[in-house]
Amino acid sequence: MNGILTIKTVGMMIKRPDEFFKRVVPAILIPLLGLLSAVLVFRYALRPGALEKLLDGAQSPYAVLEAYDKWYGELITAGIAGAALMAVCCVTAVFIGRKSAVAVACAVGLSLIGILVSIVMPVSEDISGHRAKIREDMAQIENATTELAEIIFGKEKGNSGLSGISTEEYPAMFTIYSGIGEDTGHRWMNFYIPESLGFAPDGEKMYDENKSVDWNNENAQLYSVTYTTNYNIVTAIEPRD
């Protein structure tokens, strides 16, 4: 199909150059410019600075989640706006090239590709899925239905943004510590501790992997931790006696 369209386009350019430049060229350029604009808008919304602006002043775990929720919303809106822009480009290009079957075919084909790209950009990052999980965690904090576990902290695993599409370039709002205990099924879990809690475990009473489980239960500091289900964001920590 693409080969036939290419042959017809080239043939028209040779035999009827005036019609080609008047109808086919706009039918190609308008969707391409629309696609470029849609990609640039999405990439602009995806940049670290966009998230950093929303996180400015966010202190509590809920406020941080709310900022991420707004950011994901902006990304979804950017994808929808891109698809809408491509639809407008398609109508415009088809109107200009309506007297040429080749022009109409080029306009529709390229516009459909642009619409598909606009849809795929947010879908490929699973933005809707991440946003749904964020809202579930926000609801847990609002309704005081967060998880509770008694754990011993292990080594610090560094600073990070919220897991998902975040990378090292994005603002690091959390310090990640691994934790283990009966409530985790004796499996290591990562806990995202917001800077606003001002918490750091006692470095001299952390889990020692060179010692036995019994030794750690007797000598390491046990903490009561409340956290969200999806992203393990800690909302409160208290040392246990």
PDB file of C-alpha atoms in Angstrom:
ATOM      1  CA  MET A   1       0.000   0.000   0.000  1.00  0.00           C
ATOM      2  CA  ASN A   2       2.778   2.419   0.949  1.00  0.00           C
ATOM      3  CA  GLY A   3       4.695   1.441  -2.179  1.00  0.00           C
ATOM      4  CA  ILE A   4       1.707   2.169  -4.419  1.00  0.00           C
ATOM      5  CA  LEU A   5       1.119   5.516  -2.708  1.00  0.00           C
ATOM      6  CA  THR A   6       4.794   6.426  -3.116  1.00  0.00           C
ATOM      7  CA  ILE A   7       4.724   5.554  -6.811  1.00  0.00           C
ATOM      8  CA  LYS A   8       1.584   7.631  -7.351  1.00  0.00           C
ATOM      9  CA  THR A   9       3.077  10.546  -5.415  1.00  0.00           C
ATOM     10  CA  VAL A  10       6.290  10.503  -7.439  1.00  0.00           C
ATOM     11  CA  GLY A  11       4.331  10.151 -10.668  1.00  0.00           C
ATOM     12  CA  MET A  12       2.179  13.134  -9.785  1.00  0.00           C
ATOM     13  CA  MET A  13       5.239  15.204  -8.881  1.00  0.00           C
ATOM     14  CA  ILE A  14       6.699  14.524 -12.341  1.00  0.00           C
ATOM     15  CA  LYS A  15       3.559  14.848 -14.460  1.00  0.00           C
ATOM     16  CA  ARG A  16       1.643  17.535 -12.535  1.00  0.00           C
ATOM     17  CA  PRO A  17       4.155  19.511 -10.470  1.00  0.00           C
ATOM     18  CA  ASP A  18       1.805  22.472  -9.936  1.00  0.00           C
ATOM     19  CA  GLU A  19      -0.897  20.298  -8.391  1.00  0.00           C
ATOM     20  CA  PHE A  20       1.699  18.351  -6.446  1.00  0.00           C
ATOM     21  CA  PHE A  21       3.143  21.422  -4.714  1.00  0.00           C
ATOM     22  CA  LYS A  22      -0.291  22.988  -4.252  1.00  0.00           C
ATOM     23  CA  ARG A  23      -2.062  19.998  -2.741  1.00  0.00           C
ATOM     24  CA  VAL A  24       0.235  17.091  -1.897  1.00  0.00           C
ATOM     25  CA  VAL A  25       3.061  19.020  -0.248  1.00  0.00           C
ATOM     26  CA  PRO A  26       0.705  20.728   2.277  1.00  0.00           C
ATOM     27  CA  ALA A  27      -1.003  17.376   2.890  1.00  0.00           C
ATOM     28  CA  ILE A  28       2.389  15.987   3.908  1.00  0.00           C
ATOM     29  CA  LEU A  29       3.855  18.971   5.733  1.00  0.00           C
ATOM     30  CA  ILE A  30       0.819  19.836   7.878  1.00  0.00           C
ATOM     31  CA  PRO A  31       0.577  16.377   9.570  1.00  0.00           C
ATOM     32  CA  LEU A  32       4.374  16.227   9.960  1.00  0.00           C
ATOM     33  CA  LEU A  33       4.443  19.622  11.650  1.00  0.00           C
ATOM     34  CA  GLY A  34       1.528  18.550  13.837  1.00  0.00           C
ATOM     35  CA  LEU A  35       3.362  15.364  14.830  1.00  0.00           C
ATOM     36  CA  LEU A  36       6.525  17.293  15.647  1.00  0.00           C
ATOM     37  CA  SER A  37       4.516  19.728  17.780  1.00  0.00           C
ATOM     38  CA  ALA A  38       2.746  16.896  19.623  1.00  0.00           C
ATOM     39  CA  VAL A  39       6.047  15.184  20.437  1.00  0.00           C
ATOM     40  CA  LEU A  40       7.665  18.412  21.587  1.00  0.00           C
ATOM     41  CA  VAL A  41       4.713  19.265  23.848  1.00  0.00           C
ATOM     42  CA  PHE A  42       4.843  15.818  25.475  1.00  0.00           C
ATOM     43  CA  ARG A  43       8.608  15.972  25.908  1.00  0.00           C
ATOM     44  CA  TYR A  44       8.263  19.446  27.433  1.00  0.00           C
ATOM     45  CA  ALA A  45       5.733  18.164  29.965  1.00  0.00           C
ATOM     46  CA  LEU A  46       7.989  15.169  30.678  1.00  0.00           C
ATOM     47  CA  ARG A  47      11.047  17.244  31.547  1.00  0.00           C
ATOM     48  CA  PRO A  48      12.314  17.170  35.174  1.00  0.00           C
ATOM     49  CA  GLY A  49      11.681  20.895  35.571  1.00  0.00           C
ATOM     50  CA  ALA A  50       7.928  20.405  35.136  1.00  0.00           C
ATOM     51  CA  LEU A  51       7.803  17.962  38.045  1.00  0.00           C
ATOM     52  CA  GLU A  52      10.190  20.037  40.129  1.00  0.00           C
ATOM     53  CA  LYS A  53       7.908  23.050  39.803  1.00  0.00           C
ATOM     54  CA  LEU A  54       4.941  21.040  41.086  1.00  0.00           C
ATOM     55  CA  LEU A  55       7.003  19.620  43.953  1.00  0.00           C
ATOM     56  CA  ASP A  56       8.143  23.058  45.081  1.00  0.00           C
ATOM     57  CA  GLY A  57       6.911  23.482  48.632  1.00  0.00           C
ATOM     58  CA  ALA A  58       5.607  19.913  48.932  1.00  0.00           C
ATOM     59  CA  GLN A  59       6.528  18.670  52.392  1.00  0.00           C
ATOM     60  CA  SER A  60       4.163  15.946  53.551  1.00  0.00           C
ATOM     61  CA  PRO A  61       3.962  12.515  51.882  1.00  0.00           C
ATOM     62  CA  TYR A  62       0.444  13.415  50.701  1.00  0.00           C
ATOM     63  CA  ALA A  63       1.653  16.686  49.130  1.00  0.00           C
ATOM     64  CA  VAL A  64       4.418  14.847  47.274  1.00  0.00           C
ATOM     65  CA  LEU A  65       1.945  12.290  45.931  1.00  0.00           C
ATOM     66  CA  GLU A  66      -0.434  15.082  44.962  1.00  0.00           C
ATOM     67  CA  ALA A  67       2.340  16.783  42.969  1.00  0.00           C
ATOM     68  CA  TYR A  68       3.083  13.555  41.111  1.00  0.00           C
ATOM     69  CA  ASP A  69      -0.637  13.095  40.459  1.00  0.00           C
ATOM     70  CA  LYS A  70      -0.828  16.545  38.860  1.00  0.00           C
ATOM     71  CA  TRP A  71       2.287  15.842  36.799  1.00  0.00           C
ATOM     72  CA  TYR A  72       0.891  12.579  35.439  1.00  0.00           C
ATOM     73  CA  GLY A  73      -2.336  14.424  34.706  1.00  0.00           C
ATOM     74  CA  GLU A  74      -0.415  16.976  32.661  1.00  0.00           C
ATOM     75  CA  LEU A  75       1.284  14.190  30.708  1.00  0.00           C
ATOM     76  CA  ILE A  76      -2.056  12.550  29.927  1.00  0.00           C
ATOM     77  CA  THR A  77      -3.441  15.927  28.854  1.00  0.00           C
ATOM     78  CA  ALA A  78      -0.407  16.462  26.618  1.00  0.00           C
ATOM     79  CA  GLY A  79      -1.057  13.110  24.925  1.00  0.00           C
ATOM     80  CA  ILE A  80      -4.743  13.906  24.395  1.00  0.00           C
ATOM     81  CA  ALA A  81      -3.876  17.370  23.102  1.00  0.00           C
ATOM     82  CA  GLY A  82      -1.429  15.801  20.656  1.00  0.00           C
ATOM     83  CA  ALA A  83      -4.092  13.444  19.304  1.00  0.00           C
ATOM     84  CA  ALA A  84      -6.570  16.343  18.998  1.00  0.00           C
ATOM     85  CA  LEU A  85      -3.962  18.435  17.195  1.00  0.00           C
ATOM     86  CA  MET A  86      -3.359  15.622  14.725  1.00  0.00           C
ATOM     87  CA  ALA A  87      -7.099  15.369  14.071  1.00  0.00           C
ATOM     88  CA  VAL A  88      -7.196  19.098  13.280  1.00  0.00           C
ATOM     89  CA  CYS A  89      -4.156  18.714  11.031  1.00  0.00           C
ATOM     90  CA  CYS A  90      -5.867  15.849   9.222  1.00  0.00           C
ATOM     91  CA  VAL A  91      -9.032  17.865   8.554  1.00  0.00           C
ATOM     92  CA  THR A  92      -6.985  20.860   7.389  1.00  0.00           C
ATOM     93  CA  ALA A  93      -4.722  18.815   5.116  1.00  0.00           C
ATOM     94  CA  VAL A  94      -7.652  16.873   3.625  1.00  0.00           C
ATOM     95  CA  PHE A  95      -9.497  20.138   2.940  1.00  0.00           C
ATOM     96  CA  ILE A  96      -6.500  21.602   1.137  1.00  0.00           C
ATOM     97  CA  GLY A  97      -5.867  18.475  -0.908  1.00  0.00           C
ATOM     98  CA  ARG A  98      -9.481  17.392  -1.331  1.00  0.00           C
ATOM     99  CA  LYS A  99      -9.292  17.442  -5.145  1.00  0.00           C
ATOM    100  CA  SER A 100      -6.363  15.015  -5.155  1.00  0.00           C
ATOM    101  CA  ALA A 101      -6.723  11.417  -4.052  1.00  0.00           C
ATOM    102  CA  VAL A 102      -2.974  11.224  -3.462  1.00  0.00           C
ATOM    103  CA  ALA A 103      -3.036  14.296  -1.227  1.00  0.00           C
ATOM    104  CA  VAL A 104      -5.982  12.976   0.793  1.00  0.00           C
ATOM    105  CA  ALA A 105      -4.296   9.587   1.220  1.00  0.00           C
ATOM    106  CA  CYS A 106      -1.056  11.239   2.415  1.00  0.00           C
ATOM    107  CA  ALA A 107      -2.945  13.510   4.823  1.00  0.00           C
ATOM    108  CA  VAL A 108      -5.000  10.701   6.352  1.00  0.00           C
ATOM    109  CA  GLY A 109      -2.101   8.235   6.531  1.00  0.00           C
ATOM    110  CA  LEU A 110       0.346  10.615   8.191  1.00  0.00           C
ATOM    111  CA  SER A 111      -2.321  11.977  10.556  1.00  0.00           C
ATOM    112  CA  LEU A 112      -3.249   8.482  11.706  1.00  0.00           C
ATOM    113  CA  ILE A 113       0.414   7.806  12.426  1.00  0.00           C
ATOM    114  CA  GLY A 114       0.546  11.047  14.442  1.00  0.00           C
ATOM    115  CA  ILE A 115      -2.569  10.139  16.419  1.00  0.00           C
ATOM    116  CA  LEU A 116      -1.103   6.710  17.160  1.00  0.00           C
ATOM    117  CA  VAL A 117       2.173   8.249  18.352  1.00  0.00           C
ATOM    118  CA  SER A 118       0.271  10.700  20.596  1.00  0.00           C
ATOM    119  CA  ILE A 119      -1.562   7.789  22.187  1.00  0.00           C
ATOM    120  CA  VAL A 120       1.495   5.553  22.476  1.00  0.00           C
ATOM    121  CA  MET A 121       3.674   8.173  24.231  1.00  0.00           C
ATOM    122  CA  PRO A 122       1.750   8.161  27.538  1.00  0.00           C
ATOM    123  CA  VAL A 123       0.737   4.500  27.200  1.00  0.00           C
ATOM    124  CA  SER A 124       4.358   3.359  26.799  1.00  0.00           C
ATOM    125  CA  GLU A 125       5.177   4.917  30.180  1.00  0.00           C
ATOM    126  CA  ASP A 126       2.026   3.426  31.759  1.00  0.00           C
ATOM    127  CA  ILE A 127       1.159   6.883  33.042  1.00  0.00           C
ATOM    128  CA  SER A 128      -2.487   6.017  33.700  1.00  0.00           C
ATOM    129  CA  GLY A 129      -1.435   2.963  35.698  1.00  0.00           C
ATOM    130  CA  HIS A 130       1.043   4.918  37.817  1.00  0.00           C
ATOM    131  CA  ARG A 131      -1.501   7.656  38.402  1.00  0.00           C
ATOM    132  CA  ALA A 132      -4.121   5.171  39.558  1.00  0.00           C
ATOM    133  CA  LYS A 133      -1.666   3.734  42.094  1.00  0.00           C
ATOM    134  CA  ILE A 134      -0.747   7.215  43.309  1.00  0.00           C
ATOM    135  CA  ARG A 135      -4.414   8.035  43.898  1.00  0.00           C
ATOM    136  CA  GLU A 136      -4.873   4.785  45.798  1.00  0.00           C
ATOM    137  CA  ASP A 137      -1.974   5.737  48.078  1.00  0.00           C
ATOM    138  CA  MET A 138      -3.383   9.247  48.513  1.00  0.00           C
ATOM    139  CA  ALA A 139      -6.739   7.743  49.525  1.00  0.00           C
ATOM    140  CA  GLN A 140      -4.970   5.511  52.057  1.00  0.00           C
ATOM    141  CA  ILE A 141      -3.356   8.532  53.689  1.00  0.00           C
ATOM    142  CA  GLU A 142      -6.635  10.472  53.683  1.00  0.00           C
ATOM    143  CA  ASN A 143      -8.590   7.565  55.184  1.00  0.00           C
ATOM    144  CA  ALA A 144      -5.839   6.438  57.590  1.00  0.00           C
ATOM    145  CA  THR A 145      -5.765   2.967  56.040  1.00  0.00           C
ATOM    146  CA  THR A 146      -2.012   2.764  55.476  1.00  0.00           C
ATOM    147  CA  GLU A 147      -0.062  -0.435  56.104  1.00  0.00           C
ATOM    148  CA  LEU A 148       1.684  -1.067  59.436  1.00  0.00           C
ATOM    149  CA  ALA A 149       4.830  -3.128  59.864  1.00  0.00           C
ATOM    150  CA  GLU A 150       7.488  -3.668  62.505  1.00  0.00           C
ATOM    151  CA  ILE A 151      10.851  -3.823  60.794  1.00  0.00           C
ATOM    152  CA  ILE A 152      14.585  -3.504  61.227  1.00  0.00           C
ATOM    153  CA  PHE A 153      16.236  -1.158  58.757  1.00  0.00           C
ATOM    154  CA  GLY A 154      19.157  -2.207  56.639  1.00  0.00           C
ATOM    155  CA  LYS A 155      21.507  -0.158  54.532  1.00  0.00           C
ATOM    156  CA  GLU A 156      20.533   3.126  52.926  1.00  0.00           C
ATOM    157  CA  LYS A 157      19.991   2.627  49.191  1.00  0.00           C
ATOM    158  CA  GLY A 158      20.274   6.260  48.186  1.00  0.00           C
ATOM    159  CA  ASN A 159      17.951   9.116  47.283  1.00  0.00           C
ATOM    160  CA  SER A 160      15.261   8.817  44.657  1.00  0.00           C
ATOM    161  CA  GLY A 161      12.098  10.211  43.188  1.00  0.00           C
ATOM    162  CA  LEU A 162       8.932   8.158  43.137  1.00  0.00           C
ATOM    163  CA  SER A 163       9.365   4.838  41.357  1.00  0.00           C
ATOM    164  CA  GLY A 164       7.821   4.657  37.906  1.00  0.00           C
ATOM    165  CA  ILE A 165       9.047   6.841  35.071  1.00  0.00           C
ATOM    166  CA  SER A 166      11.374   8.747  37.385  1.00  0.00           C
ATOM    167  CA  THR A 167      15.068   8.672  36.586  1.00  0.00           C
ATOM    168  CA  GLU A 168      18.164  10.099  38.205  1.00  0.00           C
ATOM    169  CA  GLU A 169      17.407  13.424  36.503  1.00  0.00           C
ATOM    170  CA  TYR A 170      14.178  13.903  38.463  1.00  0.00           C
ATOM    171  CA  PRO A 171      13.948  15.485  41.937  1.00  0.00           C
ATOM    172  CA  ALA A 172      14.925  13.102  44.735  1.00  0.00           C
ATOM    173  CA  MET A 173      12.257  13.567  47.386  1.00  0.00           C
ATOM    174  CA  PHE A 174      12.845  10.314  49.251  1.00  0.00           C
ATOM    175  CA  THR A 175      15.617   8.427  50.989  1.00  0.00           C
ATOM    176  CA  ILE A 176      15.282   4.702  50.376  1.00  0.00           C
ATOM    177  CA  TYR A 177      16.045   2.246  53.148  1.00  0.00           C
ATOM    178  CA  SER A 178      15.606  -1.496  52.979  1.00  0.00           C
ATOM    179  CA  GLY A 179      13.705  -3.096  55.830  1.00  0.00           C
ATOM    180  CA  ILE A 180      12.983  -6.613  57.007  1.00  0.00           C
ATOM    181  CA  GLY A 181      10.874  -8.304  59.680  1.00  0.00           C
ATOM    182  CA  GLU A 182       8.061 -10.727  60.345  1.00  0.00           C
ATOM    183  CA  ASP A 183       5.540  -8.331  58.794  1.00  0.00           C
ATOM    184  CA  THR A 184       7.479  -8.350  55.511  1.00  0.00           C
ATOM    185  CA  GLY A 185       7.583 -12.139  55.478  1.00  0.00           C
ATOM    186  CA  HIS A 186      11.280 -11.942  56.352  1.00  0.00           C
ATOM    187  CA  ARG A 187      11.889 -10.496  52.892  1.00  0.00           C
ATOM    188  CA  TRP A 188      13.655  -7.219  52.224  1.00  0.00           C
ATOM    189  CA  MET A 189      11.413  -4.328  51.217  1.00  0.00           C
ATOM    190  CA  ASN A 190      12.323  -0.842  50.076  1.00  0.00           C
ATOM    191  CA  PHE A 191      10.751   1.985  52.066  1.00  0.00           C
ATOM    192  CA  TYR A 192      10.577   5.504  50.627  1.00  0.00           C
ATOM    193  CA  ILE A 193      11.102   7.973  53.468  1.00  0.00           C
ATOM    194  CA  PRO A 194      10.235  11.620  52.672  1.00  0.00           C
ATOM    195  CA  GLU A 195      12.731  14.284  53.630  1.00  0.00           C
ATOM    196  CA  SER A 196       9.977  16.033  55.604  1.00  0.00           C
ATOM    197  CA  LEU A 197      10.033  13.286  58.251  1.00  0.00           C
ATOM    198  CA  GLY A 198      13.626  14.187  59.084  1.00  0.00           C
ATOM    199  CA  PHE A 199      14.308  10.547  59.896  1.00  0.00           C
ATOM    200  CA  ALA A 200      17.454   8.455  59.763  1.00  0.00           C
ATOM    201  CA  PRO A 201      17.745   5.077  61.514  1.00  0.00           C
ATOM    202  CA  ASP A 202      20.298   4.575  64.250  1.00  0.00           C
ATOM    203  CA  GLY A 203      23.420   3.644  62.298  1.00  0.00           C
ATOM    204  CA  GLU A 204      24.749   1.517  65.155  1.00  0.00           C
ATOM    205  CA  LYS A 205      21.590  -0.560  65.486  1.00  0.00           C
ATOM    206  CA  MET A 206      20.828  -1.490  61.888  1.00  0.00           C
ATOM    207  CA  TYR A 207      20.444  -5.027  60.549  1.00  0.00           C
ATOM    208  CA  ASP A 208      23.786  -6.812  60.323  1.00  0.00           C
ATOM    209  CA  GLU A 209      23.734  -9.416  57.576  1.00  0.00           C
ATOM    210  CA  ASN A 210      26.853 -11.009  59.034  1.00  0.00           C
ATOM    211  CA  LYS A 211      24.952 -11.894  62.188  1.00  0.00           C
ATOM    212  CA  SER A 212      22.146 -14.374  62.788  1.00  0.00           C
ATOM    213  CA  VAL A 213      18.451 -13.511  62.725  1.00  0.00           C
ATOM    214  CA  ASP A 214      18.249 -14.074  66.481  1.00  0.00           C
ATOM    215  CA  TRP A 215      21.188 -11.728  67.077  1.00  0.00           C
ATOM    216  CA  ASN A 216      19.538  -8.997  64.996  1.00  0.00           C
ATOM    217  CA  ASN A 217      16.217  -9.468  66.779  1.00  0.00           C
ATOM    218  CA  GLU A 218      17.983  -8.915  70.092  1.00  0.00           C
ATOM    219  CA  ASN A 219      20.405  -6.125  69.157  1.00  0.00           C
ATOM    220  CA  ALA A 220      19.071  -4.191  66.160  1.00  0.00           C
ATOM    221  CA  GLN A 221      16.543  -1.384  66.589  1.00  0.00           C
ATOM    222  CA  LEU A 222      12.966  -2.311  65.753  1.00  0.00           C
ATOM    223  CA  TYR A 223      10.757   0.361  64.200  1.00  0.00           C
ATOM    224  CA  SER A 224       7.009   0.630  63.770  1.00  0.00           C
ATOM    225  CA  VAL A 225       6.451   1.953  60.253  1.00  0.00           C
ATOM    226  CA  THR A 226       3.258   3.062  58.539  1.00  0.00           C
ATOM    227  CA  TYR A 227       3.441   3.203  54.762  1.00  0.00           C
ATOM    228  CA  THR A 228       1.356   3.193  51.607  1.00  0.00           C
ATOM    229  CA  THR A 229       0.643  -0.049  49.806  1.00  0.00           C
ATOM    230  CA  ASN A 230       1.709   0.735  46.242  1.00  0.00           C
ATOM    231  CA  TYR A 231       4.781   2.901  46.583  1.00  0.00           C
ATOM    232  CA  ASN A 232       5.866   2.074  50.152  1.00  0.00           C
ATOM    233  CA  ILE A 233       5.937   5.746  51.082  1.00  0.00           C
ATOM    234  CA  VAL A 234       6.479   6.053  54.807  1.00  0.00           C
ATOM    235  CA  THR A 235       4.066   8.359  56.604  1.00  0.00           C
ATOM    236  CA  ALA A 236       5.225   7.748  60.192  1.00  0.00           C
ATOM    237  CA  ILE A 237       8.070   5.961  62.007  1.00  0.00           C
ATOM    238  CA  GLU A 238       8.445   5.199  65.694  1.00  0.00           C
ATOM    239  CA  PRO A 239      11.230   3.220  67.394  1.00  0.00           C
ATOM    240  CA  ARG A 240      10.001   0.280  69.456  1.00  0.00           C
ATOM    241  CA  ASP A 241      11.407  -0.442  72.912  1.00  0.00           C
TER     242      ASP A 241
END
